C-alpha cells in the first residue's frame, strides 16, 4: 500500500505500525494476505479519519490489537507453529517497545478519559471505541511483554556475571516477575470492568469502597480484585528489584520498579482520602479527584516508558561481547 | 472490531473441501456474514467488512485478521473463490482482490440459513421472542 501524501499523518503512522504488527502472523499467511490486510486497514483508517478525525484513528487501535492477538495466535496454532523462538535480546527489544507503547497508550487514554468530563460530546465516541474492555486486555498484554523483557534482561545480565548469580536470586527474580505479571493482569482487567475504563475506574473503586457511588456487589468485586492485583504487583516488582540489585542488573538508586508498583495504588488512596474529606461526592468533586487520579496514572505510565527506554538501552550494551575475565592467579 | 471469531474450523483447511454442506454446519457468525454479503455479488475485502457492519447496525465488525483468516478457510473449503483483481472506482485506483461465492458456498449458506430458521421457530415456540411484535406473531404462527 503506497502511503500517499493525501493521507493524514495519523493514518500514515498507523499503517507503518500495522506493518510491524503484521509480523505476528506466520510468514505464509503474511505472504498470501498481508498486502490485502494492510489495504483494508488503510481504508478503515481513512473512513475513521473522515468521520471522527484523529480520535477515530486512535480508537481503531485497541480492537485492532485484540484482533491481531487472537487471529495471529490461532493462525500459528493452525499451522502447527509455536511462537517464534526469541533470543533474550529479541525479548528485551520487544518488551522495551511494549513498555513504551503501553505507557504512551495509557497516557493518551487517561487524557481522553479526563477530557470527556469537559467535552461531553466526546462521551458517546469514548464509550464506543475506548470502552474499558477494549483497552484493558491489550494493555495487559503489553505489561506482560514488558515483564518478560525485564526477566530476559535479568538472565542475560546474570549470564555475563556468573559470580553474582545464585539460584536463590534467580528464584526470587522469577517469583517476582510471576507475581507482578499476575497482579498487573488482574488489576488491568478489573479496571476494564468499569464502563469508563482505566482512568475512571480507580475513582469508582474508591467510591464503591466508600459505598457512596455504586454499592453493587459487582462493583465491589471489581474494586477488591483491582486492589489485590495492585498489591501483588507491588510485592512482585519489589522482589524483582531486590533480586536485580544483587545481580547488578539495575543501577544503584533505580527506584523505577518499586515506583511502577506503588504508583497505581496511590490513585485509590488519594481518592479515598479525598472522599473521606469531601463526604458524599458531587459531580464537581468527582471531576477534581479524577484529574488528580489521572495525573497519578500518568506518573505510573511514565515509569513504564522509562523502564522501556532502559530496556532498549540495555539491549545495546548486552550486544557487546562479554568482557574477558583475567585468569585467577 | 469485536469480530466474531471465525471458529476454529481448521479441519476444513487441512482436509480439503467437504462434499456435503451439512458437514460444515454450524458456521461461525463471521463466515455466515461473509457468505451473506457475497450472495449479493463479488466484493473485495473492505467492501465485505463495510457491508457486514452496515447490515448488522455495527454490532458485528470484522477486523482484518478475522476477515482474512475466514477468507483463507473459506477458500480452502471451497465456499468462495477469487474473482481477479481490479480497482474500485468508488474508493481509489488501488487494485483489490475480489471474491465470489461458489455454488457449493451458496448451498452451505442456504443450509445454515435453514438451520437458523429452525432455531428461530423453536425459540418462538418456547415463547422466547417478544410477544406483541407484528413480525414475531407471524413466526409464532409458523409464518417463516
Coordinates of C-alpha atoms in Angstrom, one line a residue:
Chain A
X1 CA 0.0 0.0 0.0
X2 CA 1.5 3.2 -1.1
X3 CA 1.5 5.8 1.7
X4 CA 0.1 8.7 -0.4
X5 CA 0.7 12.3 0.7
X6 CA -3.0 12.9 0.9
X7 CA -3.3 10.6 3.9
X8 CA -3.2 12.3 7.3
X9 CA -0.1 11.8 9.5
X10 CA -2.1 9.6 11.9
X11 CA -3.2 7.3 9.1
X12 CA 0.4 7.1 7.7
X13 CA 1.7 6.3 11.2
X14 CA -0.9 3.7 11.8
X15 CA -0.2 2.0 8.5
X16 CA 3.5 1.9 9.4
X17 CA 2.8 0.5 12.8
X18 CA 0.4 -2.1 11.4
X19 CA 3.1 -3.3 9.1
X20 CA 5.2 -4.2 12.1
X21 CA 2.2 -5.7 13.9
X22 CA 1.5 -8.0 10.9
X23 CA 4.8 -9.8 11.7
X24 CA 2.9 -11.6 14.5
X25 CA 1.2 -13.7 11.7
X26 CA 3.0 -16.7 10.2
X27 CA 5.2 -15.8 7.2
X28 CA 3.0 -17.8 4.7
X29 CA -0.2 -16.1 5.9
X30 CA 1.5 -12.7 5.6
X31 CA 2.7 -13.5 2.1
X32 CA -0.8 -14.5 1.0
X33 CA -2.9 -11.8 2.7
X34 CA -0.5 -9.2 4.3
X35 CA -0.9 -6.7 1.5
X36 CA -4.7 -7.1 1.4
X37 CA -5.0 -6.7 5.2
X38 CA -2.9 -3.6 5.0
X39 CA -5.1 -2.1 2.2
X40 CA -8.3 -2.9 4.2
X41 CA -6.8 -1.3 7.3
X42 CA -5.9 1.7 5.3
X43 CA -9.5 2.0 4.0
X44 CA -10.8 1.7 7.6
X45 CA -8.4 4.3 8.9
X46 CA -9.4 6.8 6.1
X47 CA -13.0 6.2 6.9
X48 CA -12.4 6.7 10.6
X49 CA -10.4 9.8 9.9
X50 CA -13.2 11.3 7.8
X51 CA -15.8 10.5 10.4
X52 CA -14.1 11.3 13.7
X53 CA -10.7 12.8 12.8
X54 CA -7.5 11.6 14.6
X55 CA -9.5 10.4 17.6
X56 CA -11.3 7.9 15.3
X57 CA -8.0 6.6 14.1
X58 CA -6.7 6.2 17.6
X59 CA -9.9 4.5 18.6
X60 CA -9.4 1.7 16.0
X61 CA -6.2 0.5 17.6
X62 CA -7.5 -1.2 20.7
X63 CA -9.8 -3.6 18.8
X64 CA -7.2 -4.0 16.1
X65 CA -4.6 -5.2 18.6
X66 CA -7.1 -7.7 20.0
X67 CA -8.0 -8.9 16.5
X68 CA -4.3 -9.4 15.8
X69 CA -3.5 -11.2 19.1
X70 CA -6.4 -13.6 18.7
X71 CA -6.0 -14.4 15.0
X72 CA -2.2 -14.5 14.9
X73 CA -2.1 -17.0 17.7
X74 CA -4.9 -19.1 16.1
X75 CA -3.2 -19.0 12.7
X76 CA 0.1 -20.1 14.2
X77 CA -1.6 -22.9 16.1
X78 CA -3.4 -23.9 12.9
X79 CA -0.1 -24.1 11.1
X80 CA 1.4 -26.1 13.8
X81 CA 3.8 -23.3 14.7
X82 CA 4.5 -22.1 18.2
X83 CA 5.6 -18.6 18.9
X84 CA 8.9 -18.0 17.2
X85 CA 11.9 -18.8 19.4
X86 CA 13.1 -15.4 20.5
X87 CA 16.5 -14.8 21.9
X88 CA 16.9 -12.8 25.1
X89 CA 17.9 -9.7 23.1
X90 CA 14.8 -10.0 21.0
X91 CA 12.6 -10.3 24.1
X92 CA 14.3 -7.3 25.6
X93 CA 13.7 -5.3 22.4
X94 CA 10.1 -6.4 22.1
X95 CA 9.3 -5.8 25.8
X96 CA 11.0 -2.4 25.8
X97 CA 8.9 -1.3 22.9
X98 CA 5.8 -2.8 24.6
X99 CA 6.5 -0.9 27.8
X100 CA 6.9 2.4 25.9
X101 CA 3.8 1.8 23.7
X102 CA 1.8 0.8 26.8
X103 CA 2.9 3.9 28.7
X104 CA 2.0 6.2 25.8
X105 CA -1.3 4.4 25.2
X106 CA -2.2 4.8 28.9
X107 CA -1.3 8.5 29.0
X108 CA -3.4 9.1 25.8
X109 CA -6.2 7.1 27.3
X110 CA -6.1 8.9 30.6
X111 CA -6.1 12.3 28.9
X112 CA -9.1 11.4 26.8
X113 CA -10.9 9.9 29.8
X114 CA -10.4 13.2 31.6
X115 CA -11.2 15.4 28.6
X116 CA -14.6 13.7 28.4
X117 CA -15.7 15.4 31.6
X118 CA -15.1 18.8 30.0
X119 CA -16.3 17.9 26.5
X120 CA -19.5 15.8 27.0
X121 CA -19.9 15.5 23.2
X122 CA -17.0 13.0 23.2
X123 CA -18.7 10.7 25.6
X124 CA -20.5 8.6 23.1
X125 CA -17.4 8.3 20.9
X126 CA -15.4 7.3 24.0
X127 CA -17.8 4.7 25.1
X128 CA -18.0 3.2 21.6
X129 CA -14.3 3.0 20.8
X130 CA -12.5 3.1 24.1
X131 CA -14.6 1.1 26.4
X132 CA -12.7 -0.4 29.3
X133 CA -12.9 -3.9 27.9
X134 CA -11.4 -2.8 24.6
X135 CA -8.4 -1.1 26.2
X136 CA -7.6 -3.3 29.2
X137 CA -6.7 -6.6 27.5
X138 CA -4.2 -5.1 25.0
X139 CA -2.6 -3.1 27.9
X140 CA -2.4 -6.3 29.9
X141 CA -0.6 -8.0 27.0
X142 CA 1.9 -5.1 26.8
X143 CA 2.6 -5.2 30.5
X144 CA 3.2 -9.0 30.3
X145 CA 5.6 -8.5 27.4
X146 CA 7.5 -5.8 29.4
X147 CA 7.8 -8.1 32.4
X148 CA 9.1 -10.9 30.2
X149 CA 11.7 -8.5 28.8
X150 CA 12.7 -7.5 32.3
X151 CA 13.3 -11.2 33.2
X152 CA 15.1 -11.7 29.9
X153 CA 17.4 -8.8 30.7
X154 CA 18.0 -10.3 34.2
X155 CA 19.0 -13.7 32.8
X156 CA 21.2 -12.1 30.1
X157 CA 23.0 -9.9 32.6
X158 CA 23.4 -12.8 35.1
X159 CA 24.9 -14.9 32.3
X160 CA 27.6 -12.2 31.8
X161 CA 28.4 -12.1 35.5
X162 CA 28.1 -15.6 36.8
X163 CA 29.8 -14.7 40.1
X164 CA 26.9 -12.5 41.0
X165 CA 24.3 -15.2 40.2
X166 CA 22.8 -17.5 42.7
X167 CA 19.9 -19.9 42.4
X168 CA 18.1 -18.1 45.3
X169 CA 18.4 -14.7 43.5
X170 CA 17.2 -16.3 40.2
X171 CA 14.2 -17.9 42.0
X172 CA 13.4 -14.5 43.7
X173 CA 13.5 -12.8 40.3
X174 CA 11.3 -15.4 38.7
X175 CA 8.8 -15.3 41.5
X176 CA 8.8 -11.5 41.5
X177 CA 8.0 -11.4 37.8
X178 CA 5.3 -14.1 38.1
X179 CA 3.6 -12.2 41.0
X180 CA 3.9 -8.8 39.2
X181 CA 2.5 -10.3 36.0
X182 CA -0.4 -11.9 37.8
X183 CA -1.1 -8.7 39.7
X184 CA -0.9 -6.4 36.7
X185 CA -3.1 -8.6 34.6
X186 CA -5.6 -8.8 37.4
X187 CA -5.8 -5.1 38.1
X188 CA -5.8 -4.1 34.5
X189 CA -8.7 -6.5 33.7
X190 CA -10.5 -5.5 36.8
X191 CA -10.1 -1.8 35.8
X192 CA -11.6 -2.7 32.5
X193 CA -14.8 -3.8 34.1
X194 CA -15.9 -0.3 34.5
X195 CA -17.6 1.4 31.6
X196 CA -15.3 4.4 31.8
X197 CA -12.2 2.2 31.7
X198 CA -8.9 2.6 33.3
X199 CA -8.9 6.3 34.0
X200 CA -12.2 6.4 35.8
X201 CA -12.2 3.0 37.4
X202 CA -9.9 3.9 40.2
X203 CA -12.3 6.6 41.4
X204 CA -15.2 4.1 41.0
X205 CA -13.3 1.7 43.1
X206 CA -12.6 4.2 45.8
X207 CA -16.2 5.5 45.9
X208 CA -17.5 2.0 45.7
X209 CA -15.4 1.1 48.7
X210 CA -16.9 4.1 50.4
X211 CA -20.3 2.8 49.5
X212 CA -21.1 6.2 48.2
X213 CA -21.4 5.7 44.5
X214 CA -22.1 2.2 43.4
X215 CA -22.9 -0.2 46.2
X216 CA -23.5 -3.1 43.8
X217 CA -21.7 -6.4 44.5
X218 CA -20.2 -6.4 41.1
X219 CA -18.6 -3.0 41.5
X220 CA -17.2 -4.1 44.9
X221 CA -15.8 -7.3 43.4
X222 CA -14.0 -5.3 40.7
X223 CA -12.7 -3.0 43.3
X224 CA -11.4 -5.8 45.5
X225 CA -9.8 -7.5 42.5
X226 CA -8.1 -4.3 41.4
X227 CA -6.6 -3.5 44.8
X228 CA -5.5 -7.2 45.3
X229 CA -3.9 -7.0 41.8
X230 CA -2.1 -3.8 42.6
X231 CA -0.8 -5.2 45.8
X232 CA 0.5 -8.3 44.1
X233 CA 2.2 -6.1 41.5
X234 CA 3.9 -4.0 44.3
X235 CA 5.2 -7.2 46.0
X236 CA 6.3 -8.8 42.8
X237 CA 8.1 -5.7 41.4
X238 CA 9.8 -5.1 44.7
X239 CA 11.0 -8.7 44.9
X240 CA 12.4 -8.5 41.4
X241 CA 14.0 -5.2 42.2
X242 CA 15.8 -6.8 45.2
X243 CA 17.0 -9.7 43.0
X244 CA 18.1 -7.4 40.3
X245 CA 20.3 -5.3 42.6
X246 CA 22.1 -8.5 43.7
X247 CA 22.9 -9.2 40.1
X248 CA 23.7 -5.6 39.2
X249 CA 21.1 -5.6 36.5
X250 CA 19.8 -2.3 37.7
X251 CA 22.0 0.7 38.5
X252 CA 22.0 1.6 42.2
X253 CA 19.4 4.1 43.1
X254 CA 17.0 2.9 40.3
X255 CA 13.6 3.1 42.0
X256 CA 11.6 2.9 38.9
X257 CA 10.4 -0.7 39.5
X258 CA 9.0 -0.2 43.0
X259 CA 7.6 3.1 41.9
X260 CA 5.9 1.4 39.0
X261 CA 4.3 -0.9 41.5
X262 CA 3.3 1.6 44.1
X263 CA 2.0 4.4 41.7
X264 CA -1.2 2.7 40.7
X265 CA -2.1 2.2 44.4
X266 CA -1.8 5.9 45.0
X267 CA -4.9 6.7 43.0
X268 CA -7.4 4.8 45.1
X269 CA -5.7 6.1 48.2
X270 CA -5.9 9.7 47.1
X271 CA -9.5 9.2 46.0
X272 CA -10.4 7.5 49.3
X273 CA -8.7 10.3 51.3
X274 CA -10.4 13.0 49.2
X275 CA -13.8 11.4 49.5
X276 CA -13.4 10.9 53.2
X277 CA -12.8 14.7 53.5
X278 CA -15.5 15.6 50.9
X279 CA -18.1 13.2 52.1
X280 CA -20.7 12.2 49.6
X281 CA -19.1 13.5 46.3
X282 CA -20.9 15.8 43.9
X283 CA -20.1 15.9 40.2
X284 CA -17.5 18.7 40.6
X285 CA -15.8 16.8 43.4
X286 CA -15.6 13.7 41.3
X287 CA -14.1 15.7 38.4
X288 CA -11.4 17.2 40.7
X289 CA -10.5 13.9 42.0
X290 CA -10.5 12.4 38.5
X291 CA -7.9 15.0 37.4
X292 CA -5.7 14.0 40.4
X293 CA -6.0 10.3 39.8
X294 CA -5.4 10.7 36.1
X295 CA -2.2 12.6 37.0
X296 CA -1.1 9.7 39.2
X297 CA -1.9 7.4 36.3
X298 CA 0.3 9.4 34.1
X299 CA 3.1 9.0 36.7
X300 CA 2.6 5.3 36.5
X301 CA 2.7 5.3 32.7
X302 CA 5.9 7.4 32.7
X303 CA 7.5 4.8 34.9
X304 CA 6.8 2.2 32.3
X305 CA 8.0 4.4 29.5
X306 CA 11.3 4.9 31.3
X307 CA 11.6 1.2 32.1
X308 CA 11.1 0.6 28.3
X309 CA 13.8 3.1 27.4
X310 CA 16.1 1.4 30.0
X311 CA 15.4 -2.0 28.4
X312 CA 16.2 -0.7 24.9
X313 CA 19.4 0.9 26.0
X314 CA 20.3 -2.2 28.0
X315 CA 20.0 -4.5 25.0
X316 CA 22.6 -2.4 23.2
X317 CA 25.0 -2.9 26.0
X318 CA 24.2 -6.6 26.1
X319 CA 25.0 -6.9 22.4
X320 CA 28.6 -6.1 23.1
X321 CA 31.0 -9.0 23.5
X322 CA 31.4 -10.3 27.0
X323 CA 34.3 -8.9 29.0
X324 CA 37.1 -11.4 29.2
X325 CA 38.0 -12.2 32.8
X326 CA 41.6 -12.4 33.8
X327 CA 42.6 -15.9 34.9
X328 CA 42.8 -16.3 38.6
X329 CA 46.3 -16.2 39.9
Chain B
X1 CA -14.0 -4.6 15.6
X2 CA -15.4 -7.0 18.1
X3 CA -15.0 -9.6 15.5
X4 CA -16.9 -12.8 15.9
X5 CA -14.2 -15.4 15.8
X6 CA -14.5 -17.4 12.7
X7 CA -14.3 -20.5 14.6
X8 CA -11.5 -22.9 14.7
X9 CA -12.7 -24.8 11.8
X10 CA -9.2 -25.5 10.7
X11 CA -10.1 -29.1 9.9
X12 CA -11.7 -27.7 6.8
X13 CA -8.5 -26.1 5.8
X14 CA -6.5 -29.2 6.4
X15 CA -8.7 -31.8 4.8
X16 CA -9.8 -30.0 1.7
X17 CA -13.3 -29.1 0.5
X18 CA -16.2 -31.0 2.1
X19 CA -18.8 -32.9 0.0
X20 CA -21.9 -32.2 2.0
X21 CA -22.9 -28.7 3.1
X22 CA -24.1 -30.2 6.4
X23 CA -20.6 -31.3 7.2
X24 CA -19.6 -27.6 7.6
X25 CA -22.5 -26.6 9.9
X26 CA -22.9 -24.7 12.1
X27 CA -21.0 -21.9 10.5
X28 CA -19.4 -19.3 12.7
X29 CA -21.0 -15.8 12.6
X30 CA -18.1 -14.3 10.7
X31 CA -18.2 -16.9 7.9
X32 CA -22.0 -16.7 7.6
X33 CA -21.9 -12.9 7.4
X34 CA -19.3 -13.1 4.7
X35 CA -21.3 -15.6 2.7
X36 CA -24.4 -13.4 3.1
X37 CA -22.5 -10.4 1.7
X38 CA -21.0 -12.4 -1.2
X39 CA -24.5 -13.7 -2.1
X40 CA -25.1 -10.2 -3.3
X41 CA -22.2 -10.4 -5.8
X42 CA -18.4 -10.1 -6.0
X43 CA -16.8 -8.0 -3.3
X44 CA -13.3 -7.1 -2.1
X45 CA -12.2 -7.3 1.5
X46 CA -13.1 -3.8 2.6
X47 CA -16.5 -3.9 0.9
X48 CA -17.2 -7.1 2.8
X49 CA -16.2 -5.6 6.1
X50 CA -18.3 -2.5 5.5
X51 CA -21.4 -4.4 4.4
X52 CA -21.2 -6.7 7.4
X53 CA -21.0 -3.7 9.7
X54 CA -23.9 -1.9 7.9
X55 CA -26.2 -4.9 7.8
X56 CA -25.8 -5.5 11.5
X57 CA -26.0 -1.9 12.5
X58 CA -22.4 -2.0 13.7
X59 CA -23.0 -5.0 16.0
X60 CA -20.6 -7.2 14.1
X61 CA -17.3 -5.6 12.9
X62 CA -14.8 -7.8 11.4
X63 CA -11.1 -6.9 11.9
X64 CA -8.6 -7.5 9.1
X65 CA -7.3 -10.6 10.9
X66 CA -10.7 -12.3 11.3
X67 CA -11.7 -11.3 7.8
X68 CA -8.7 -12.8 6.1
X69 CA -8.5 -15.9 8.3
X70 CA -12.1 -16.5 7.4
X71 CA -11.4 -15.9 3.7
X72 CA -8.4 -18.3 3.8
X73 CA -10.5 -21.1 5.4
X74 CA -13.5 -20.5 3.1
X75 CA -11.2 -20.7 0.1
X76 CA -9.8 -23.9 1.4
X77 CA -13.3 -25.3 2.0
X78 CA -14.4 -24.3 -1.5
X79 CA -17.1 -21.9 -0.3
X80 CA -15.7 -18.9 -2.2
X81 CA -13.2 -18.3 -4.9
X82 CA -11.1 -15.4 -6.1
X83 CA -12.6 -13.3 -8.9
X84 CA -9.4 -11.5 -10.0
X85 CA -8.0 -8.1 -9.2
X86 CA -9.3 -4.7 -10.2
X87 CA -9.6 -1.2 -8.8
X88 CA -12.8 0.0 -7.0
X89 CA -13.7 3.3 -8.7
X90 CA -15.6 4.4 -5.6
X91 CA -12.5 4.2 -3.4
X92 CA -9.3 4.9 -5.3
X93 CA -7.1 3.4 -8.1
X94 CA -5.6 0.7 -5.9
X95 CA -6.1 -2.8 -7.4
X96 CA -8.1 -5.0 -5.0
X97 CA -8.7 -8.8 -4.9
X98 CA -12.3 -9.7 -5.4
X99 CA -14.1 -12.8 -4.0
X100 CA -17.3 -14.5 -5.1
X101 CA -19.5 -17.3 -3.8
X102 CA -19.1 -20.8 -5.4
X103 CA -22.2 -22.9 -6.0
X104 CA -21.1 -25.1 -3.0
X105 CA -20.8 -21.9 -0.9
X106 CA -24.3 -20.9 -1.8
X107 CA -25.6 -24.3 -0.8
X108 CA -23.8 -24.1 2.5
X109 CA -25.2 -20.6 3.2
X110 CA -28.7 -21.9 2.4
X111 CA -28.2 -24.9 4.7
X112 CA -27.0 -22.5 7.5
X113 CA -29.9 -20.1 6.9
X114 CA -32.4 -23.1 7.2
X115 CA -30.7 -24.2 10.4
X116 CA -31.0 -20.8 11.9
X117 CA -34.6 -20.5 10.8
X118 CA -35.4 -23.8 12.6
X119 CA -33.8 -22.3 15.7
X120 CA -35.9 -19.2 15.5
X121 CA -39.0 -21.3 15.1
X122 CA -38.0 -23.2 18.2
X123 CA -37.4 -20.0 20.1
X124 CA -40.8 -18.7 19.1
X125 CA -42.5 -22.0 20.2
X126 CA -40.8 -21.6 23.6
X127 CA -42.1 -18.0 23.7
X128 CA -38.6 -16.6 23.8
X129 CA -39.3 -14.0 21.2
X130 CA -41.1 -10.8 22.5
X131 CA -44.8 -11.1 22.2
X132 CA -46.9 -8.4 20.6
X133 CA -44.5 -7.6 17.8
X134 CA -46.1 -8.0 14.4
X135 CA -43.3 -10.0 12.9
X136 CA -43.0 -12.3 15.8
X137 CA -46.7 -13.2 15.7
X138 CA -46.1 -14.3 12.2
X139 CA -43.3 -16.5 13.2
X140 CA -45.3 -18.0 16.1
X141 CA -47.9 -18.8 13.5
X142 CA -45.4 -20.7 11.5
X143 CA -45.0 -17.9 9.0
X144 CA -41.4 -18.3 8.4

